[in-house]
Amino acid sequence: MKKRGISSTDAVRAGDRKHKPFDAVPQPIVATAPYTFESSDAIALHTEGAGREREEYGRYGNPTTRAVEERLAALEGTEDAAMFATGMAAISTAVLALTKRGDHVAIFSECYRMTRELAETTLARFGVETTFVPMDAAALADALRPRTRLVLAEMPSNPHLRCLDLTKIVETCRGRRGLKTMIDATFATPVNCRPAEFGADLIVHSATKYLGGHHDVLAGAVCGKRELVSLVRDARGMLGSICDPHAAFLVGRGLKTLALRVEKQNASGLEIARFLEARPEIERVFYPGLPSHPDHGVARAQMHGFGGVVSFVVRGGLEGARRFVDRLQIARIAPSFGGVDTLVEQPAVMSFYEMTSEERAAIGIEDGLVRLAVGIEEPADLIEDLGHALKS
Ligand SMILES: *Cc1c(COP(=O)(O)O)cnc(C)c1O
């Protein structure tokens, strides 16, 4: 499948309403929980599903949120999108909407910590079994069962930025009734990869990362065909996991500059990855844009750019990485990525702190691993800062 770029015209204008209250330029924040009806007859008409399409209660929908959903669907190249309070709200609502007792799900093993926990605790408790699949699209066929309802993969994955072959995953799932593919494309964003073009059924995002883009909002999204998103939206109305209109407004604003930000982060990410790879203090760099990355070929075939996250192993283990991270001046220590500010974290002491070195090694988390989430600062300044921290 040929990769296509997103349109920045869509990023600015998709979902935009022609007539807005007070002739505002941006879509205003409609801060209301319930919506009023003109008469009892109007309620009756609405309940019967007749009359104009309108909102009824904020847990089911909001015009600010709706406009952002339409913009995101346009960027992702899907029929529809639904927004959620967080990325985890999006993932858990979608998974709960699509599975029932006795079902089986397959999750590619390098996945978000809380996605793994959702499967191991809540899904297990409700009688849904999970297989964690090794990070190779060819390994999926062996994991599938007659009751497999969902295949979940991250693109790229965290923290080693593995890029699974989406075409192969979709092909492996083809023809199996009731089986849906769900791609967590938080790291890719629609700028770098649009999984729907490869035939994925659902695309989920933590909009907290690149889509919001400024480290000031928590939100999530599910994109896909109208019918499937509608199923997930119904579950959202019941579970109450919808995105607040204030948060949706910030995501909608972030989307307008998404392509500008991510293209800069792609360029800086690649430059920084090359710089680090040439340094003797660095044991190994994981960046899909480098020929040394195990998925470089797949990444080149299905991505426009390789993103702003660069992972690397600093010599000197836990302590060496800690000293390096603490010496950085521009990058702030924090557990997120995708925003305009550069952030840095050491997965061994942040997300995987409660494990022993051996347990971490078993799941591939090196003690000296550092994840740098490049923002939009000047790459020369970031490189100077990195070089200084490595030297001392
Ligand atoms: C952050 C993240 C999530 C969770 O998103 P929240 O908005 O923090 O709930 C899910 N998947 C991936 C890949 C993430 O990076």
Coordinates of C-alpha atoms and ligand atoms in Angstrom, one line a residue, residues 86-88 91 112 154 184 186-187 206 208-209 219 337, ligand 1:
T86 CA -7.5 9.7 28.2
G87 CA -5.7 7.3 25.9
M88 CA -6.4 4.5 28.4
I91 CA -8.3 1.7 24.8
Y112 CA 2.0 0.2 26.9
E154 CA 1.5 -0.5 18.8
D184 CA -2.3 2.1 18.9
T186 CA 0.1 7.2 19.4
F187 CA 3.8 7.2 18.5
S206 CA -3.3 8.8 23.4
T208 CA -2.1 13.4 25.5
K209 CA 1.0 13.0 23.4
A219 CA -7.3 12.9 26.0
F337 CA 6.5 12.5 24.8
Ligands
LIG1 C1 0.5 7.3 26.9 C2 0.1 6.1 26.1 C3 -1.1 5.5 26.3 C4 -2.1 6.0 27.4 O1 -2.5 7.3 27.2 P1 -3.1 8.2 28.4 O2 -3.5 9.4 27.7 O3 -1.9 8.5 29.3 O4 -4.1 7.5 29.1 C5 -1.5 4.5 25.5 N1 -0.7 4.0 24.6 C6 0.5 4.5 24.3 C7 1.3 4.0 23.2 C8 0.9 5.6 25.1 O5 2.1 6.2 24.8

